[in-house]
Amino acid sequence: MSLRFLNTYSREVEDFIPLDPAGKAVKMYTCGPTVYNHAHIGNFRCYTFEDLLQRHLQARGYEVDRVMNLTDVDDKTIRGCRAEGIPLNQFTARYKQAFFDDAKTLRLLQAASYPAATEPENIARMIEMIARLLDLGIAYQAEDRSVYFRIARFADYGKLAHLNLEELRPSGRIRSDEYDKESIGDFALWKAWDEADGDVAWEAPWGRGRPGWHIECSAMATRLLGDEIDLHCGGVDNIFPHHEAEIAQSECCTGRKFVRYWLHNAHLLVEGQKMSKSLGNFFTLRDLLDKGYTGREIRYVLLTVHYRLPLNFTFAGLDSARSALGRIDEWIERLAEHAGAVAPEPTPLSEHREHFFAALDDDLNSAGAMGHFFDLVRESNRALDQNALTQAQSSQLVADWQRMNEVLALEPDSEVIPGDVLALVNAREAARRAKDWAKSDQLREEIAELGWAVKDTKEGPKLTRLQRHA
Ligand code: AMP
Ligand code: ZN
């Protein structure tokens, strides 16, 4: 069975057939962050879904060429750099780095490239595309000197969002002379310089200014991936106008169908409410790390809800992620111990692995896939309890886990135990050898305060991260 995706464009589940005649190479474009602050976990829901998509495509043998852009010029980045009195690129460099650090914490695969809007070759491509749209009479320069896309010239405008174009036309309530644009739905391709832009500007044949956000993505996607691409993703809030505009600009310039499959993730909510700064329920990844949660736990929460369903983020959810991961760790440790160095032999339990991947084939049903995975955990634990697994079968199940984990990336942190924790553990061992139980208990508490639980086993002390509450 091939992969199937719900295509936002058709609203139908479609078989995935890449453009590549050999059916191997896949071109994927993902709208990246606007680098004016730390991305919030809602943004990371989007990037984690895209990571799962890339990993599953790779697991199914596709070669994925993925581009993720960085929006490093817009109103917010300009406002930010001017407020701090530093150059735009110095301001955005900080948040680009923060984004890459966070992506690493969440174990997101790297894209093949991360073009930034302000790179000269990208600006040049934007200018080239706008010039073409002006030549074709699809774009026009308004009295405010900005250049706009005339949506009336693109018959398919509104198709992605399934919008009625009439709704975008000025109604009687709006005086059209308040607008420089011909139509209220026309969007800016190039924004003429004004004072609020300071020294952020580029020269174009039609005057000084800066590109609009939508043309940035059309230019970078077509420059790096070609006129036609297989997959384009983002959050649902990007469908309109951003992705609608990307289609209009790209297809008018190239005369080709821009994207074959559009995939959009639903939003992340916090404790049932929309995440917003004003409600005080706005979390960056760092906020959660500061509360003692790990990237792995946050990844688990973001991964395990189907990407098309709203994800209600709660601290209780993070705590259950911690216990679910604890279960996985115990299971895999137990299997590996049982398997020893014996070579794998087939076991009927491996069918859960097949079901796991089949669920992902079905529009990336990660919740279903996790259901099959936990069936495997439960049944193989039972089989181990009943001595019903051979070592070779356990070895096969370890291999199955490794394959599933190429998509999940949920292996334990190679828990680098901090030096101060290690020193306390060693001191506690010395106290235990001296049978100083009071001291040993006190040290156990000190270790707990640093976020670690110590368990005494035959092989010596074992450390695990402690569950900590918000
Ligand atoms: P932005 O930096 O605002 O352009 O957002 C980057 C990506 O995150 C876009 O694809 C958005 O659609 C997505 N996004 C923004 N907010 C949320 C949210 N609360 N839940 C899920 N995705 C989001
Ligand atoms: Zn975009």
Coordinates of N, CA and C and ligand atoms in Angstrom, one line a residue, residues 29-32 69 71 213-214 216-218 232-233 238 242-243 246, ligand 2:
Y29 N 8.8 21.5 0.7 CA 9.1 22.8 1.2 C 8.3 23.1 2.5
T30 N 8.9 23.6 3.5 CA 8.3 23.9 4.8 C 8.5 25.3 5.2
C31 N 7.4 26.0 5.5 CA 7.6 27.4 5.9 C 8.2 27.5 7.3
G32 N 9.3 28.2 7.4 CA 10.0 28.2 8.6 C 9.7 29.4 9.5
N69 N 12.6 27.7 5.0 CA 13.1 29.1 4.9 C 13.1 29.7 6.3
T71 N 12.3 33.5 7.7 CA 11.9 34.8 7.4 C 12.6 35.8 8.3
W213 N 6.1 39.0 2.5 CA 6.4 37.7 3.1 C 6.1 36.6 2.0
H214 N 5.0 36.7 1.3 CA 4.5 35.6 0.4 C 5.5 35.3 -0.7
E216 N 8.6 35.8 -0.7 CA 9.8 35.2 -0.2 C 9.8 33.7 -0.3
C217 N 8.7 33.1 0.1 CA 8.6 31.7 0.0 C 8.5 31.2 -1.5
S218 N 7.7 31.9 -2.3 CA 7.7 31.5 -3.7 C 9.1 31.5 -4.3
H232 N 4.2 20.5 0.4 CA 4.4 21.8 1.0 C 3.6 21.8 2.3
C233 N 4.2 22.2 3.4 CA 3.5 22.0 4.7 C 3.5 23.4 5.4
N238 N -1.5 29.2 8.0 CA -0.8 29.6 6.8 C -1.5 29.4 5.5
H242 N -1.2 33.1 3.1 CA 0.1 32.9 2.7 C 0.3 31.8 1.6
H243 N -0.3 30.7 1.8 CA -0.1 29.6 0.8 C -0.9 29.9 -0.4
E246 N 1.2 32.1 -2.3 CA 2.4 31.4 -2.9 C 2.0 30.7 -4.2
Ligands
ZN2 ZN 5.9 30.3 3.5

